[in-house]
mmCIF file of C-alpha atoms in Angstrom:
data_model
loop_
_atom_site.group_PDB
_atom_site.id
_atom_site.type_symbol
_atom_site.label_atom_id
_atom_site.label_comp_id
_atom_site.label_asym_id
_atom_site.label_seq_id
_atom_site.Cartn_x
_atom_site.Cartn_y
_atom_site.Cartn_z
ATOM 1 C CA ALA A 1 19.744 -5.625 -27.494
ATOM 2 C CA TRP A 2 21.919 -6.782 -24.416
ATOM 3 C CA GLU A 3 24.330 -9.734 -23.838
ATOM 4 C CA ARG A 4 25.669 -10.319 -20.193
ATOM 5 C CA PRO A 5 28.301 -8.349 -18.917
ATOM 6 C CA CYS A 6 31.714 -8.604 -17.635
ATOM 7 C CA ALA A 7 33.204 -7.479 -13.760
ATOM 8 C CA TRP A 8 35.736 -5.457 -15.424
ATOM 9 C CA CYS A 9 33.688 -2.671 -15.576
ATOM 10 C CA VAL A 10 32.399 -2.119 -12.365
ATOM 11 C CA SER A 11 35.883 -1.058 -11.667
ATOM 12 C CA LEU A 12 35.296 2.485 -14.041
ATOM 13 C CA SER A 13 32.789 2.971 -12.134
ATOM 14 C CA ARG A 14 32.961 5.423 -9.050
ATOM 15 C CA LEU A 15 31.119 7.364 -7.155
ATOM 16 C CA GLU A 16 31.399 11.606 -7.163
ATOM 17 C CA ASP A 17 30.459 14.678 -6.630
ATOM 18 C CA LEU A 18 28.637 16.996 -8.915
ATOM 19 C CA GLU A 19 27.735 20.347 -9.789
ATOM 20 C CA LEU A 20 23.898 20.783 -9.472
ATOM 21 C CA ALA A 21 23.044 22.952 -13.259
ATOM 22 C CA PRO A 22 21.427 25.786 -13.235
ATOM 23 C CA LEU A 23 17.304 25.700 -13.991
ATOM 24 C CA GLY A 24 16.374 27.043 -16.495
ATOM 25 C CA ASP A 25 13.093 27.764 -18.379
ATOM 26 C CA SER A 26 12.380 24.813 -19.603
ATOM 27 C CA ASP A 27 13.723 22.826 -17.213
ATOM 28 C CA VAL A 28 13.009 20.108 -14.497
ATOM 29 C CA HIS A 29 14.045 19.849 -10.817
ATOM 30 C CA VAL A 30 14.252 16.155 -9.805
ATOM 31 C CA LYS A 31 15.426 13.867 -6.488
ATOM 32 C CA MET A 32 16.152 10.603 -8.008
ATOM 33 C CA LEU A 33 14.143 8.217 -5.704
ATOM 34 C CA ALA A 34 15.151 4.579 -7.026
ATOM 35 C CA ALA A 35 16.349 3.220 -10.014
ATOM 36 C CA PRO A 36 17.584 -0.155 -10.996
ATOM 37 C CA ILE A 37 20.752 -2.124 -12.642
ATOM 38 C CA ASN A 38 19.962 -3.396 -16.301
ATOM 39 C CA PRO A 39 21.979 -5.086 -18.694
ATOM 40 C CA ALA A 40 22.515 -2.382 -21.090
ATOM 41 C CA ASP A 41 23.138 -0.069 -18.365
ATOM 42 C CA ILE A 42 26.241 -2.099 -17.973
ATOM 43 C CA ASN A 43 27.363 -3.163 -21.925
ATOM 44 C CA MET A 44 26.927 1.074 -22.467
ATOM 45 C CA ILE A 45 29.937 1.240 -19.357
ATOM 46 C CA GLN A 46 32.170 -1.699 -21.334
ATOM 47 C CA GLY A 47 30.800 0.412 -24.532
ATOM 48 C CA THR A 48 29.322 -2.448 -26.397
ATOM 49 C CA TYR A 49 26.027 -0.620 -26.140
ATOM 50 C CA ALA A 50 24.263 0.735 -29.399
ATOM 51 C CA LEU A 51 23.718 3.902 -27.505
ATOM 52 C CA LEU A 52 26.988 5.271 -25.891
ATOM 53 C CA PRO A 53 27.398 8.847 -23.840
ATOM 54 C CA GLU A 54 29.569 11.012 -24.566
ATOM 55 C CA LEU A 55 32.343 10.184 -21.213
ATOM 56 C CA PRO A 56 32.321 11.173 -18.424
ATOM 57 C CA ALA A 57 28.625 10.283 -18.144
ATOM 58 C CA VAL A 58 26.511 9.006 -15.376
ATOM 59 C CA GLY A 59 25.806 5.620 -15.330
ATOM 60 C CA GLY A 60 21.683 4.046 -15.270
ATOM 61 C CA ASN A 61 18.798 3.896 -18.122
ATOM 62 C CA GLU A 62 15.575 3.936 -16.035
ATOM 63 C CA GLY A 63 14.654 4.774 -12.699
ATOM 64 C CA VAL A 64 12.259 7.582 -11.033
ATOM 65 C CA GLY A 65 12.262 10.520 -9.076
ATOM 66 C CA ARG A 66 10.047 12.973 -7.584
ATOM 67 C CA VAL A 67 10.619 17.338 -9.239
ATOM 68 C CA LEU A 68 11.297 19.574 -6.714
ATOM 69 C CA GLY A 69 11.525 22.663 -8.954
ATOM 70 C CA VAL A 70 10.405 23.404 -12.363
ATOM 71 C CA GLY A 71 11.114 26.569 -14.596
ATOM 72 C CA ARG A 72 8.759 28.891 -15.625
ATOM 73 C CA ARG A 73 8.023 27.856 -19.169
ATOM 74 C CA VAL A 74 7.267 23.773 -17.529
ATOM 75 C CA THR A 75 3.864 22.620 -18.498
ATOM 76 C CA SER A 76 3.640 19.245 -18.154
ATOM 77 C CA VAL A 77 4.756 18.641 -14.728
ATOM 78 C CA THR A 78 4.580 20.297 -11.222
ATOM 79 C CA PRO A 79 5.833 20.357 -7.436
ATOM 80 C CA GLY A 80 5.366 16.384 -6.061
ATOM 81 C CA ASP A 81 5.188 14.462 -9.250
ATOM 82 C CA TRP A 82 7.530 11.525 -9.817
ATOM 83 C CA VAL A 83 8.655 10.885 -13.229
ATOM 84 C CA LEU A 84 10.083 8.588 -15.093
ATOM 85 C CA PRO A 85 12.907 8.710 -18.405
ATOM 86 C CA ALA A 86 10.804 9.745 -21.531
ATOM 87 C CA ASP A 87 14.233 7.640 -23.319
ATOM 88 C CA ALA A 88 17.924 6.055 -22.255
ATOM 89 C CA GLY A 89 21.158 8.292 -21.771
ATOM 90 C CA LEU A 90 19.443 9.924 -19.089
ATOM 91 C CA GLY A 91 21.977 9.200 -15.800
ATOM 92 C CA THR A 92 19.267 8.280 -13.853
ATOM 93 C CA TRP A 93 22.165 6.466 -11.191
ATOM 94 C CA ARG A 94 22.237 10.159 -9.385
ATOM 95 C CA THR A 95 20.811 11.554 -6.223
ATOM 96 C CA GLU A 96 18.952 14.340 -8.002
ATOM 97 C CA ALA A 97 19.691 16.872 -11.331
ATOM 98 C CA VAL A 98 17.902 19.104 -13.394
ATOM 99 C CA PHE A 99 16.782 17.873 -16.317
ATOM 100 C CA PRO A 100 14.737 19.043 -19.974
ATOM 101 C CA GLU A 101 11.247 19.059 -19.450
ATOM 102 C CA GLN A 102 10.868 16.940 -22.841
ATOM 103 C CA SER A 103 13.168 13.486 -21.321
ATOM 104 C CA LEU A 104 10.571 13.746 -18.495
ATOM 105 C CA LEU A 105 7.197 11.901 -18.470
ATOM 106 C CA ARG A 106 4.993 11.883 -15.694
ATOM 107 C CA VAL A 107 3.815 8.802 -13.527
ATOM 108 C CA PRO A 108 0.543 8.637 -11.060
ATOM 109 C CA ARG A 109 2.367 8.395 -7.269
ATOM 110 C CA ASP A 110 -0.528 5.827 -6.371
ATOM 111 C CA VAL A 111 2.128 3.313 -8.272
ATOM 112 C CA PRO A 112 4.342 1.533 -5.265
ATOM 113 C CA VAL A 113 8.293 2.810 -5.446
ATOM 114 C CA LEU A 114 9.404 -0.265 -7.008
ATOM 115 C CA CYS A 115 7.718 -1.038 -9.913
ATOM 116 C CA ALA A 116 7.099 2.894 -10.516
ATOM 117 C CA ALA A 117 11.296 2.577 -10.949
ATOM 118 C CA THR A 118 11.261 -0.409 -13.110
ATOM 119 C CA LEU A 119 8.333 0.434 -15.402
ATOM 120 C CA GLY A 120 10.385 2.279 -18.045
ATOM 121 C CA VAL A 121 12.292 -0.647 -19.950
ATOM 122 C CA ASN A 122 11.040 -4.055 -19.017
ATOM 123 C CA PRO A 123 7.418 -3.847 -18.627
ATOM 124 C CA CYS A 124 7.443 -1.982 -21.789
ATOM 125 C CA THR A 125 9.375 -3.841 -23.665
ATOM 126 C CA ALA A 126 7.561 -7.363 -22.551
ATOM 127 C CA TYR A 127 3.864 -4.746 -23.517
ATOM 128 C CA ARG A 128 4.765 -3.908 -26.873
ATOM 129 C CA MET A 129 6.198 -7.305 -28.145
ATOM 130 C CA LEU A 130 3.262 -8.969 -26.962
ATOM 131 C CA ALA A 131 1.304 -6.096 -28.996
ATOM 132 C CA ASP A 132 3.181 -5.463 -32.476
ATOM 133 C CA PHE A 133 3.780 -8.499 -34.067
ATOM 134 C CA GLU A 134 1.170 -10.668 -34.040
ATOM 135 C CA SER A 135 -2.567 -9.883 -33.269
ATOM 136 C CA LEU A 136 -3.102 -11.952 -30.234
ATOM 137 C CA ARG A 137 -6.082 -12.778 -28.568
ATOM 138 C CA PRO A 138 -6.987 -14.732 -25.123
ATOM 139 C CA GLY A 139 -6.339 -18.738 -25.493
ATOM 140 C CA ASP A 140 -3.249 -17.515 -27.586
ATOM 141 C CA SER A 141 0.185 -18.731 -26.797
ATOM 142 C CA VAL A 142 3.368 -17.522 -26.694
ATOM 143 C CA ILE A 143 6.600 -18.691 -25.888
ATOM 144 C CA GLN A 144 9.009 -17.333 -24.764
ATOM 145 C CA ASN A 145 13.472 -17.878 -23.338
ATOM 146 C CA ALA A 146 14.916 -15.923 -20.581
ATOM 147 C CA ALA A 147 11.388 -16.284 -18.875
ATOM 148 C CA ASN A 148 12.942 -14.693 -15.382
ATOM 149 C CA SER A 149 14.969 -11.975 -16.742
ATOM 150 C CA GLY A 150 12.653 -8.688 -16.194
ATOM 151 C CA VAL A 151 11.220 -8.850 -18.927
ATOM 152 C CA GLY A 152 10.104 -12.345 -19.169
ATOM 153 C CA GLN A 153 8.661 -11.939 -15.853
ATOM 154 C CA ALA A 154 6.702 -8.965 -17.437
ATOM 155 C CA VAL A 155 5.856 -10.768 -20.390
ATOM 156 C CA ILE A 156 4.166 -13.424 -17.720
ATOM 157 C CA GLN A 157 1.868 -11.160 -16.218
ATOM 158 C CA ILE A 158 0.922 -8.871 -18.934
ATOM 159 C CA ALA A 159 -0.234 -11.739 -20.395
ATOM 160 C CA ARG A 160 -1.991 -13.754 -17.560
ATOM 161 C CA ALA A 161 -4.046 -10.340 -16.980
ATOM 162 C CA THR A 162 -4.787 -10.724 -21.020
ATOM 163 C CA GLY A 163 -6.387 -14.292 -21.215
ATOM 164 C CA ILE A 164 -2.806 -15.477 -23.374
ATOM 165 C CA ARG A 165 -1.053 -18.362 -22.152
ATOM 166 C CA THR A 166 3.049 -18.434 -21.678
ATOM 167 C CA ILE A 167 5.562 -21.341 -22.146
ATOM 168 C CA ASN A 168 8.632 -20.148 -20.123
ATOM 169 C CA VAL A 169 11.984 -21.177 -21.008
ATOM 170 C CA VAL A 170 14.939 -21.204 -18.802
ATOM 171 C CA ARG A 171 17.788 -22.532 -18.031
ATOM 172 C CA ASP A 172 18.385 -25.765 -15.735
ATOM 173 C CA ARG A 173 19.960 -24.470 -12.006
ATOM 174 C CA PRO A 174 20.403 -26.160 -8.194
ATOM 175 C CA ASP A 175 17.183 -23.373 -6.797
ATOM 176 C CA LEU A 176 15.170 -24.379 -10.746
ATOM 177 C CA PRO A 177 12.136 -25.940 -8.907
ATOM 178 C CA LYS A 178 12.018 -21.860 -6.633
ATOM 179 C CA LEU A 179 12.250 -20.645 -9.229
ATOM 180 C CA VAL A 180 9.091 -22.209 -10.987
ATOM 181 C CA GLU A 181 7.290 -22.134 -7.875
ATOM 182 C CA ARG A 182 8.519 -17.777 -9.072
ATOM 183 C CA LEU A 183 7.170 -17.656 -12.313
ATOM 184 C CA VAL A 184 3.885 -20.066 -11.958
ATOM 185 C CA SER A 185 2.587 -17.462 -8.992
ATOM 186 C CA LEU A 186 3.003 -14.605 -11.399
ATOM 187 C CA GLY A 187 0.834 -16.497 -14.221
ATOM 188 C CA ALA A 188 3.321 -19.047 -16.058
ATOM 189 C CA ASP A 189 1.267 -21.535 -17.826
ATOM 190 C CA HIS A 190 4.441 -23.896 -18.588
ATOM 191 C CA VAL A 191 7.536 -23.423 -16.621
ATOM 192 C CA ILE A 192 10.690 -25.657 -18.448
ATOM 193 C CA THR A 193 14.476 -25.919 -17.992
ATOM 194 C CA GLU A 194 16.236 -25.081 -21.935
ATOM 195 C CA GLU A 195 16.956 -28.929 -22.332
ATOM 196 C CA MET A 196 13.166 -29.519 -22.274
ATOM 197 C CA LEU A 197 13.156 -27.736 -26.018
ATOM 198 C CA ARG A 198 14.822 -30.448 -27.801
ATOM 199 C CA LYS A 199 12.524 -33.352 -26.076
ATOM 200 C CA PRO A 200 9.696 -35.848 -27.287
ATOM 201 C CA ASP A 201 8.142 -34.441 -24.245
ATOM 202 C CA MET A 202 7.059 -30.938 -25.526
ATOM 203 C CA LYS A 203 4.021 -32.660 -26.898
ATOM 204 C CA ASP A 204 2.599 -32.856 -24.337
ATOM 205 C CA ILE A 205 2.395 -29.148 -23.322
ATOM 206 C CA PHE A 206 0.808 -29.161 -26.722
ATOM 207 C CA LYS A 207 -2.479 -30.971 -25.643
ATOM 208 C CA SER A 208 -3.691 -28.645 -24.004
ATOM 209 C CA ILE A 209 -2.233 -25.040 -24.925
ATOM 210 C CA PRO A 210 -1.968 -24.008 -28.830
ATOM 211 C CA LYS A 211 1.170 -23.802 -30.492
ATOM 212 C CA PRO A 212 2.328 -20.472 -30.083
ATOM 213 C CA ARG A 213 1.932 -17.938 -32.506
ATOM 214 C CA LEU A 214 4.693 -15.845 -30.805
ATOM 215 C CA ALA A 215 7.673 -16.470 -29.376
ATOM 216 C CA LEU A 216 10.089 -13.909 -27.318
ATOM 217 C CA ASN A 217 14.248 -14.672 -27.590
ATOM 218 C CA CYS A 218 16.553 -12.805 -24.928
ATOM 219 C CA VAL A 219 18.847 -15.679 -25.694
ATOM 220 C CA GLY A 220 20.177 -16.667 -29.245
ATOM 221 C CA GLY A 221 22.050 -19.571 -30.529
ATOM 222 C CA LYS A 222 20.073 -22.743 -29.790
ATOM 223 C CA SER A 223 17.852 -21.712 -27.059
ATOM 224 C CA ALA A 224 16.495 -19.187 -30.371
ATOM 225 C CA THR A 225 16.719 -22.062 -32.504
ATOM 226 C CA GLU A 226 14.641 -24.976 -30.652
ATOM 227 C CA MET A 227 12.027 -22.782 -29.572
ATOM 228 C CA LEU A 228 11.386 -22.310 -33.027
ATOM 229 C CA ARG A 229 10.340 -25.767 -33.484
ATOM 230 C CA HIS A 230 7.738 -25.324 -31.600
ATOM 231 C CA LEU A 231 6.390 -21.928 -33.453
ATOM 232 C CA GLN A 232 3.032 -22.198 -35.648
ATOM 233 C CA PRO A 233 3.018 -21.558 -39.638
ATOM 234 C CA ARG A 234 3.440 -17.639 -40.183
ATOM 235 C CA GLY A 235 4.820 -17.482 -36.686
ATOM 236 C CA THR A 236 6.663 -15.421 -35.950
ATOM 237 C CA MET A 237 10.432 -15.137 -33.596
ATOM 238 C CA VAL A 238 11.108 -11.323 -32.095
ATOM 239 C CA THR A 239 14.503 -11.621 -31.073
ATOM 240 C CA TYR A 240 15.178 -8.202 -28.581
ATOM 241 C CA GLY A 241 19.113 -10.166 -26.656
ATOM 242 C CA GLY A 242 21.857 -11.830 -26.919
ATOM 243 C CA MET A 243 22.779 -13.705 -23.444
ATOM 244 C CA ALA A 244 24.447 -16.363 -25.848
ATOM 245 C CA LYS A 245 26.508 -14.213 -27.229
ATOM 246 C CA GLN A 246 25.749 -16.636 -30.410
ATOM 247 C CA PRO A 247 23.415 -15.706 -33.690
ATOM 248 C CA VAL A 248 20.654 -16.946 -34.549
ATOM 249 C CA THR A 249 20.711 -20.252 -36.700
ATOM 250 C CA VAL A 250 17.397 -20.794 -38.971
ATOM 251 C CA PRO A 251 16.566 -24.288 -40.211
ATOM 252 C CA VAL A 252 16.027 -23.411 -44.221
ATOM 253 C CA SER A 253 12.778 -26.092 -43.966
ATOM 254 C CA ALA A 254 11.364 -23.561 -41.403
ATOM 255 C CA PHE A 255 11.450 -20.389 -43.619
ATOM 256 C CA ILE A 256 10.479 -22.634 -46.914
ATOM 257 C CA PHE A 257 7.438 -25.087 -45.459
ATOM 258 C CA LYS A 258 6.587 -22.691 -42.413
ATOM 259 C CA ASP A 259 6.890 -18.725 -43.232
ATOM 260 C CA VAL A 260 8.696 -17.856 -39.805
ATOM 261 C CA LYS A 261 9.191 -13.876 -40.065
ATOM 262 C CA LEU A 262 12.038 -13.429 -37.576
ATOM 263 C CA ARG A 263 12.054 -9.708 -35.975
ATOM 264 C CA GLY A 264 13.684 -7.595 -34.129
ATOM 265 C CA PHE A 265 12.920 -4.748 -31.415
ATOM 266 C CA TRP A 266 14.931 -2.533 -29.360
ATOM 267 C CA MET A 267 12.782 -0.396 -26.824
ATOM 268 C CA THR A 268 14.723 2.719 -26.925
ATOM 269 C CA GLN A 269 14.118 3.353 -30.207
ATOM 270 C CA TRP A 270 10.612 2.503 -30.287
ATOM 271 C CA LYS A 271 10.731 5.461 -28.199
ATOM 272 C CA LYS A 272 12.872 7.277 -30.175
ATOM 273 C CA ASP A 273 10.276 6.647 -32.784
ATOM 274 C CA GLN A 274 7.322 8.012 -31.085
ATOM 275 C CA MET A 275 9.236 11.640 -29.301
ATOM 276 C CA HIS A 276 7.117 13.194 -31.976
ATOM 277 C CA ASN A 277 3.405 11.401 -30.506
ATOM 278 C CA LYS A 278 3.956 11.402 -26.659
ATOM 279 C CA ASP A 279 0.646 10.184 -26.450
ATOM 280 C CA ALA A 280 2.062 6.850 -27.329
ATOM 281 C CA LEU A 281 4.374 6.566 -24.915
ATOM 282 C CA GLN A 282 2.224 8.035 -22.100
ATOM 283 C CA SER A 283 -1.121 5.653 -23.662
ATOM 284 C CA MET A 284 1.104 2.438 -23.014
ATOM 285 C CA MET A 285 2.776 3.859 -19.470
ATOM 286 C CA GLN A 286 -1.570 4.418 -18.487
ATOM 287 C CA SER A 287 -1.426 0.976 -19.491
ATOM 288 C CA LEU A 288 0.841 -0.700 -17.823
ATOM 289 C CA CYS A 289 -0.047 1.418 -14.538
ATOM 290 C CA GLU A 290 -3.459 0.073 -14.466
ATOM 291 C CA LEU A 291 -2.589 -3.189 -14.422
ATOM 292 C CA VAL A 292 -0.412 -2.455 -11.395
ATOM 293 C CA ARG A 293 -3.124 -0.940 -9.945
ATOM 294 C CA LYS A 294 -5.216 -3.710 -10.314
ATOM 295 C CA GLY A 295 -2.504 -6.124 -9.217
ATOM 296 C CA GLN A 296 -1.340 -7.558 -12.393
ATOM 297 C CA LEU A 297 2.031 -6.548 -12.749
ATOM 298 C CA GLY A 298 4.254 -5.869 -9.809
ATOM 299 C CA ALA A 299 7.974 -5.079 -9.390
ATOM 300 C CA PRO A 300 10.129 -8.037 -10.481
ATOM 301 C CA ALA A 301 12.166 -9.758 -7.214
ATOM 302 C CA CYS A 302 14.227 -7.166 -6.593
ATOM 303 C CA THR A 303 17.407 -5.953 -4.158
ATOM 304 C CA GLU A 304 17.094 -2.720 -2.767
ATOM 305 C CA VAL A 305 21.067 -0.956 -2.806
ATOM 306 C CA PRO A 306 21.882 2.163 -1.030
ATOM 307 C CA LEU A 307 23.421 4.235 -3.484
ATOM 308 C CA GLU A 308 26.986 4.255 -1.457
ATOM 309 C CA ASP A 309 26.749 0.542 -1.990
ATOM 310 C CA TYR A 310 27.092 0.900 -5.955
ATOM 311 C CA ARG A 311 29.661 -1.966 -7.289
ATOM 312 C CA ALA A 312 28.262 -4.448 -4.866
ATOM 313 C CA ALA A 313 25.503 -3.692 -6.515
ATOM 314 C CA LEU A 314 26.987 -3.778 -9.845
ATOM 315 C CA GLU A 315 28.537 -7.089 -9.117
ATOM 316 C CA ALA A 316 25.749 -8.669 -7.916
ATOM 317 C CA SER A 317 24.121 -7.455 -10.296
ATOM 318 C CA MET A 318 26.568 -9.247 -12.477
ATOM 319 C CA LYS A 319 26.838 -12.818 -11.270
ATOM 320 C CA PRO A 320 24.649 -15.965 -13.127
ATOM 321 C CA PHE A 321 21.205 -17.488 -12.361
ATOM 322 C CA THR A 322 20.691 -14.503 -10.706
ATOM 323 C CA SER A 323 16.829 -13.776 -10.688
ATOM 324 C CA SER A 324 16.334 -10.454 -8.574
ATOM 325 C CA LYS A 325 17.545 -7.362 -9.898
ATOM 326 C CA GLN A 326 19.309 -4.827 -8.038
ATOM 327 C CA ILE A 327 17.675 -1.247 -7.124
ATOM 328 C CA LEU A 328 19.555 1.428 -5.959
ATOM 329 C CA ILE A 329 17.840 3.492 -3.418
ATOM 330 C CA LEU A 330 18.814 7.628 -3.728
#
């Protein structure tokens, strides 16, 4: 649900002092602690995302904050609790704010701050895609491109914790051995380049693990087409991003002879669909927090940046081959 951004959007952002809204009966006063810069955040600034706030607006869809005070009708959180946005569009790139209680979700304070700040989008996306499209069992395999992304890193860790094998596709780059080493340390079974997807060497991988029943596509174009060729019959490819800005092209033979399924996923829509049933969202967050406590899920590679240096953080987040997520420290 996002594309790689362009640099001109940095000039559209500025740091301002805003007056804090009064605390209503159903409101929560939050001191923001940390908030990442995600590609979707940049796309919202560009005006190319499916969810656009009214301007002027505060950027940021994700982050963690500490509750400073609550209105007299608030029951789900108390001062001192840590909270995350329950939905996109909250505007997390700020030092503090007053939010409606219903827009927040409590998270345990024993979760490291960088894990908490990056928990609400990428790990949730990975969790849902692994759980909702194919009934995967220990020993099954998944193939994904953009494996070094925040979602990709979460897929590797969650899959490893549940006994699922991963084939992880990345773009070739100067520091490829270093990237491969990092992904393997997270639990990746195989890390390959997009070029290898098209080579006969892929057969060697499938001597030790089964062909995947699930493919996760964040790139589109040739990368998606080549991943699709390696799916099992009746397998599913889920598209959640379009970094290549190219359409997903499917060979007719894949539809006719393999009966593959093509699906799309947008975490924001899933959350909107669950707003009447916060138990599902809370259950997912509890499962993810438990993985964090067990040491099976960590924050992606992060670079911490003070809020006043936000321009440098925005620029760094748009550089190619970047595997470190920029985190604004608030």
